XYZ file of C-alpha atoms in Angstrom:
327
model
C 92.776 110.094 81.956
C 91.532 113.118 79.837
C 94.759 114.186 77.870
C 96.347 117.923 78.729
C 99.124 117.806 77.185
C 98.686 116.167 73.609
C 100.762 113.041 74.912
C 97.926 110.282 75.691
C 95.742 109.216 72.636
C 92.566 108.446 74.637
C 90.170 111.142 76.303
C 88.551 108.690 78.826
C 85.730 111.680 79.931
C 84.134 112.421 82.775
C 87.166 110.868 85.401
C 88.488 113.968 87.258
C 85.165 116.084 87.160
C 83.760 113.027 89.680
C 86.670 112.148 91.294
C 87.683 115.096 92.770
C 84.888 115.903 94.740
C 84.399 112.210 96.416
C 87.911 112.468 97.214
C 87.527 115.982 98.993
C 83.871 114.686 100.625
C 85.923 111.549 102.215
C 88.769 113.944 103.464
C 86.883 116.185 105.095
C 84.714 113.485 107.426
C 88.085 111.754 108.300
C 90.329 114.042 108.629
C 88.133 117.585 109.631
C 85.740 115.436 111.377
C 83.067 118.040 108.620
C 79.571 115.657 108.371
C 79.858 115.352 104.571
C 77.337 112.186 104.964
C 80.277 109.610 103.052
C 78.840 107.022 106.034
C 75.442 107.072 103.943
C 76.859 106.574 100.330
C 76.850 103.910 98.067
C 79.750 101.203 99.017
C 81.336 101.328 95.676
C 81.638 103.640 92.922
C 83.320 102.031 89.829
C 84.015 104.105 86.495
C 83.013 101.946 83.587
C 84.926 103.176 80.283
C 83.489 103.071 76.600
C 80.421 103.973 75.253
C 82.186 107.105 73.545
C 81.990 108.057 69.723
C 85.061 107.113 68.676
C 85.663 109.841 67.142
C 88.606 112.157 67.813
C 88.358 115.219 69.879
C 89.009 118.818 69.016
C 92.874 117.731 70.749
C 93.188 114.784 68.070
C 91.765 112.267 71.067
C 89.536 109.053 70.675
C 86.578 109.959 72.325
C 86.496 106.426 74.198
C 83.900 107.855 76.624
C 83.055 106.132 80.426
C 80.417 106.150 82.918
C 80.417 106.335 86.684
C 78.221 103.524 87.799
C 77.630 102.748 91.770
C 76.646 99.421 93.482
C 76.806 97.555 96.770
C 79.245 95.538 96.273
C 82.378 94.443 94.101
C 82.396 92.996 91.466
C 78.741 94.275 90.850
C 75.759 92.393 90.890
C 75.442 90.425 87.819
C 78.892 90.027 86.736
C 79.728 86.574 85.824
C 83.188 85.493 85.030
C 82.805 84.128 81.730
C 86.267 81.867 80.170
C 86.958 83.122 76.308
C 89.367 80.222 74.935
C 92.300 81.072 73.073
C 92.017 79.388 69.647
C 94.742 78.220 66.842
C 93.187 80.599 64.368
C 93.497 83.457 66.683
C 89.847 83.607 67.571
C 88.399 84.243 71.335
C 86.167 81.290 71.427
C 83.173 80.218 73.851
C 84.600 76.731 74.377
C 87.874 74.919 73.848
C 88.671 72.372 70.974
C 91.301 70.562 70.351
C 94.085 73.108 68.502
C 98.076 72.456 67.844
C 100.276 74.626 69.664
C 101.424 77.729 68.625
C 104.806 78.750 69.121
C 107.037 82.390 69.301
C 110.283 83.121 70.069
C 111.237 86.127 72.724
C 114.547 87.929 71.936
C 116.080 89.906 75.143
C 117.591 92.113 72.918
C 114.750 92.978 70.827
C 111.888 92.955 73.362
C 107.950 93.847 72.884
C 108.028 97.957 73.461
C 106.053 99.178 76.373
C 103.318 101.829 74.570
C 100.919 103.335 77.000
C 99.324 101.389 79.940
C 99.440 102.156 83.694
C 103.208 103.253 84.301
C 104.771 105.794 86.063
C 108.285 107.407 86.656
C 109.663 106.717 83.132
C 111.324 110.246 82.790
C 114.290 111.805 81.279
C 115.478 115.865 82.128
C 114.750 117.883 79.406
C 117.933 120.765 78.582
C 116.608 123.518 79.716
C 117.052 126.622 77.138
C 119.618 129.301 76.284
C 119.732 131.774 79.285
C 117.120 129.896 81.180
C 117.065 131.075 84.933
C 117.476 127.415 86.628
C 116.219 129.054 90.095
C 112.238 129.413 88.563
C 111.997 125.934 87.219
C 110.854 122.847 89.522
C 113.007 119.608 88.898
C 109.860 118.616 88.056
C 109.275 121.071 85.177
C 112.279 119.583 83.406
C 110.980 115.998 83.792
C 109.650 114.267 79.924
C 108.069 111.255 80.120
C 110.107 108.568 78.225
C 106.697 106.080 78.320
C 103.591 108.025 78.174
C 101.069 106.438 80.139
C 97.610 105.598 79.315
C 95.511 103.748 76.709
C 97.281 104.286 73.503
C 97.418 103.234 70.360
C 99.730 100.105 70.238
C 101.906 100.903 67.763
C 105.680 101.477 67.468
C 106.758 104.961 67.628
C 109.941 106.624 66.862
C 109.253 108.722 70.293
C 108.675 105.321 72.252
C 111.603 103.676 74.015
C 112.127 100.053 72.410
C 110.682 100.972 68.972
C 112.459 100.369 65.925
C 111.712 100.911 61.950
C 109.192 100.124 60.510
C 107.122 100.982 63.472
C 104.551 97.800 63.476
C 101.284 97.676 65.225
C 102.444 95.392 67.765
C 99.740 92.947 66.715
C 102.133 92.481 63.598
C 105.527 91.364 65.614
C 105.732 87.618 65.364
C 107.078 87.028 69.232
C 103.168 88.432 70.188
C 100.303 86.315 69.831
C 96.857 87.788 69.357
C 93.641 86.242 69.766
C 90.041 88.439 69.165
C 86.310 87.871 68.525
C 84.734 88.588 65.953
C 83.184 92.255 65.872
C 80.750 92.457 68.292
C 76.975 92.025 67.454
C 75.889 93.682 70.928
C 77.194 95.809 73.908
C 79.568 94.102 75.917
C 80.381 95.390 79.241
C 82.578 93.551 81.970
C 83.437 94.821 85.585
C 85.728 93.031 88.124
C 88.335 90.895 88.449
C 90.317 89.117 85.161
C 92.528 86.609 85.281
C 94.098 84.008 82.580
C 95.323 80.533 82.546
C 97.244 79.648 79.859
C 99.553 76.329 79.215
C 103.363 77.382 78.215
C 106.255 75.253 77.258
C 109.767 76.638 76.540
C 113.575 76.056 75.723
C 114.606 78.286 78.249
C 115.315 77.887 82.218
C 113.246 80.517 82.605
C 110.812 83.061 80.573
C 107.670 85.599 81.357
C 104.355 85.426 79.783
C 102.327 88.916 79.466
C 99.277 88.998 78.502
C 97.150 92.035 77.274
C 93.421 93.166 77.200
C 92.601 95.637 74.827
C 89.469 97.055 73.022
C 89.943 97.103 69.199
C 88.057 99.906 67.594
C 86.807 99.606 63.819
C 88.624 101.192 60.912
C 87.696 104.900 60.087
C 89.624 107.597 57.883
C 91.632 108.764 60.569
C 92.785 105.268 62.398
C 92.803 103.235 58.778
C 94.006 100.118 60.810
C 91.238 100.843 63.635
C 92.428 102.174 67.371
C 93.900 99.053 69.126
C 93.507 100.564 72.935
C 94.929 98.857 75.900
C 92.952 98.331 78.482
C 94.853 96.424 81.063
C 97.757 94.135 81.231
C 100.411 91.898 83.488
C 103.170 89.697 83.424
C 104.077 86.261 85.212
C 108.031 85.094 85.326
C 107.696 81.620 85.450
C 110.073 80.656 87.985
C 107.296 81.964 89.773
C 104.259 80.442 88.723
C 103.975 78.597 91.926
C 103.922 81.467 94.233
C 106.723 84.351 95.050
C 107.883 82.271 98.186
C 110.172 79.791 95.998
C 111.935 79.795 92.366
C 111.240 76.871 90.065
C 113.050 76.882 87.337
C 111.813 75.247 84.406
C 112.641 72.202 82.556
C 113.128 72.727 78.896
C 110.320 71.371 76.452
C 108.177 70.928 80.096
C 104.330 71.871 79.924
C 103.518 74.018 82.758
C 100.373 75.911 84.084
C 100.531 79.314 84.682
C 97.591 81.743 85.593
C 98.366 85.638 85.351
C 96.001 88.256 87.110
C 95.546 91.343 85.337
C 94.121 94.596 87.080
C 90.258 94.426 87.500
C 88.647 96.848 85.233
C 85.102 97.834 84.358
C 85.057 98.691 80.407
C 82.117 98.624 78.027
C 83.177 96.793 74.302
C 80.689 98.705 72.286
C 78.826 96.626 69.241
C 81.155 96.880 66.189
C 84.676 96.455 68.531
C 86.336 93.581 69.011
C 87.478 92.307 72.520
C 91.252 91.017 72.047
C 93.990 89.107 74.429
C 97.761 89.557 73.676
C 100.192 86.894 74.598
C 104.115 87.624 74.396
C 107.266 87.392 76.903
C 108.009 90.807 76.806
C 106.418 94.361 77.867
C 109.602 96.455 78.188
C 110.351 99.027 80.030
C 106.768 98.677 81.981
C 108.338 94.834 82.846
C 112.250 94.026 83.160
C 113.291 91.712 80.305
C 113.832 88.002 81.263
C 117.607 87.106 80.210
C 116.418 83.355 79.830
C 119.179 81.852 81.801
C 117.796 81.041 84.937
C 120.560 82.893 86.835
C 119.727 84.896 89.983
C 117.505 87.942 89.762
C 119.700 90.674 87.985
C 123.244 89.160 88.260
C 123.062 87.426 84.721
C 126.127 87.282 82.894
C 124.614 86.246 79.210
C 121.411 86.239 77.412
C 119.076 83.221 74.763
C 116.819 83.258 73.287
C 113.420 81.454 74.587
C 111.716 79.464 71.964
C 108.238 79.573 74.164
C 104.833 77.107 73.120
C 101.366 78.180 73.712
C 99.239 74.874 74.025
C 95.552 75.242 73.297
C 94.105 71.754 72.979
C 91.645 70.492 75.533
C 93.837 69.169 78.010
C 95.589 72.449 78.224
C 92.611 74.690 77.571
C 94.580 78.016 77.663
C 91.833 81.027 77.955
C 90.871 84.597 79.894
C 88.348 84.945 82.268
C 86.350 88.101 81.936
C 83.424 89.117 84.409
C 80.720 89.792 82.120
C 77.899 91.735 82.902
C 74.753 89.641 82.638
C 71.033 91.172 82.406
């Protein structure tokens, strides 16, 4: 998490000086049969991140900050999953009211761009230079990272794959829907599972919904438009939503349920921040992109367009469930 080589945006501190050492304690009982006393710890060690500055580092980082916390159990004591409603006038609300639909279209040639988040293996070989010896450098040497991982900034880049001119904060692309509170009066600090439930309609035989947690930092000199830092995200294809065991396609203009589970996370929203949800049908090249035809898995032979509904009135109460930390 903290940034070596100038890639990442966020300095999440304190991960690998704790990490380490648990790792090597647990190692060494199991596998030297050493009595490091790991029968006599705490059950679970969780890292909660925020709580930082905000400002940047010395390496041009946002000093997010993070915690290690420990408990008996998981999700901790006092966490209480607590449903934000997605609102019409993009607010995170405490209880659902009765809202007109909202509506986006996803393009499979112009998908949402994948910036930052918890990928791996997105590489390209670098050329290595004039007169290089080939024999001293590991494969692995040559590797660049076409998707830097992490919680960045999400905004377009010209070094990200899937960005184009201008370069908008994705929060500005109309095919992704964003929904925030207000800036926050207090602390807010969640740890354990999250999951959303949202109510989709769309043209298409078939489409994804992703949805995205992030922590929204205020504005200051250096981050004008405020740091918009991904926190954790997923993706449900909707011939799907029913379970992996069976494909449904779906029946245009049809309201369906779907839930989504995102990774379970332990962050703290400081007071000023806003807590945010993103909603779109695209997250590529983290996610494949859904062709919208309903054909078999990767044997499509055309693409549409999905003209895709969001329904937030109270019979289709579409909303995130976070597990807030009570007390």
């Amino acid at each position: 998490f903290q940034a070596e080589d100038g890639i990442r945006d966020v300095a999440v501190t304190g991960v690998q000086t704790c990490a380490l050492p648990i790792c090597l304690r647990w190692f060494d009982r199991w596998l030297k049969d050493i009595d490091t006393g790991v029968e006599k710890d705490v059950p679970v060690r969780y890292f909660e991140m925020g709580g930082g500055s905000g400002a940047r580092t010395r390496r041009g980082h946002l000093d997010h900050g993070g915690v290690w916390r420990a408990c008996g159990q998981w999700p901790p004591k006092g966490s209480a999953p607590t449903k934000f409603y997605l609102a019409a006038d993009g607010a995170l609300a405490p209880s659902p009211a009765d809202a007109a639909p909202i509506s986006w279209t996803h393009d499979p040639d112009h998908p949402v761009a994948t910036i930052g988040g918890a990928v791996a293996g997105f590489l390209e070989w670098v050329k290595p230079g004039e007169g290089m010896d080939l024999s001293y450098v590991s494969p692995r040497a040559r590797m660049r990272s076409l998707v830097p991982d992490g919680p960045m900034h999400q905004k377009e880049r010209p070094d990200q794959v899937g960005s184009r001119p201008p370069y908008p904060l994705l929060a500005e692309r109309p095919d992704v829907l964003v929904f925030e509170t207000a800036p926050l009066k207090e602390d807010v600090v969640i740890a354990g599972p999250i999951e959303a439930k949202v109510w989709v309609a769309s043209s298409a035989l078939d489409t994804d919904v992703t949805v995205k947690l992030l922590d929204i930092s205020p504005p200051t000199a250096e981050d004008p438009a405020g740091f918009h830092m991904l926190l954790c995200d997923s993706i449900r294809r909707l011939r799907f939503r029913n379970g992996y065991d069976k494909e449904e396609l779906l029946t245009p203009g049809e309201i369906v349920e779907v839930t989504v589970e995102l990774p379970p996370l332990a962050n703290r929203f400081k007071a000023g921040h806003r807590i945010r949800v993103d909603i779109a049908s695209s997250n590529f090249p983290r996610f494949d992109i859904n062709p919208g035809t309903g054909e078999p898995l990767g044997r499509h032979t055309h693409k549409v367009k999905a003209r895709n509904t969001l329904h937030l009135d109270r019979k289709h109460p579409s909303h995130i469930v976070l597990p807030v930390m009570k007390g």
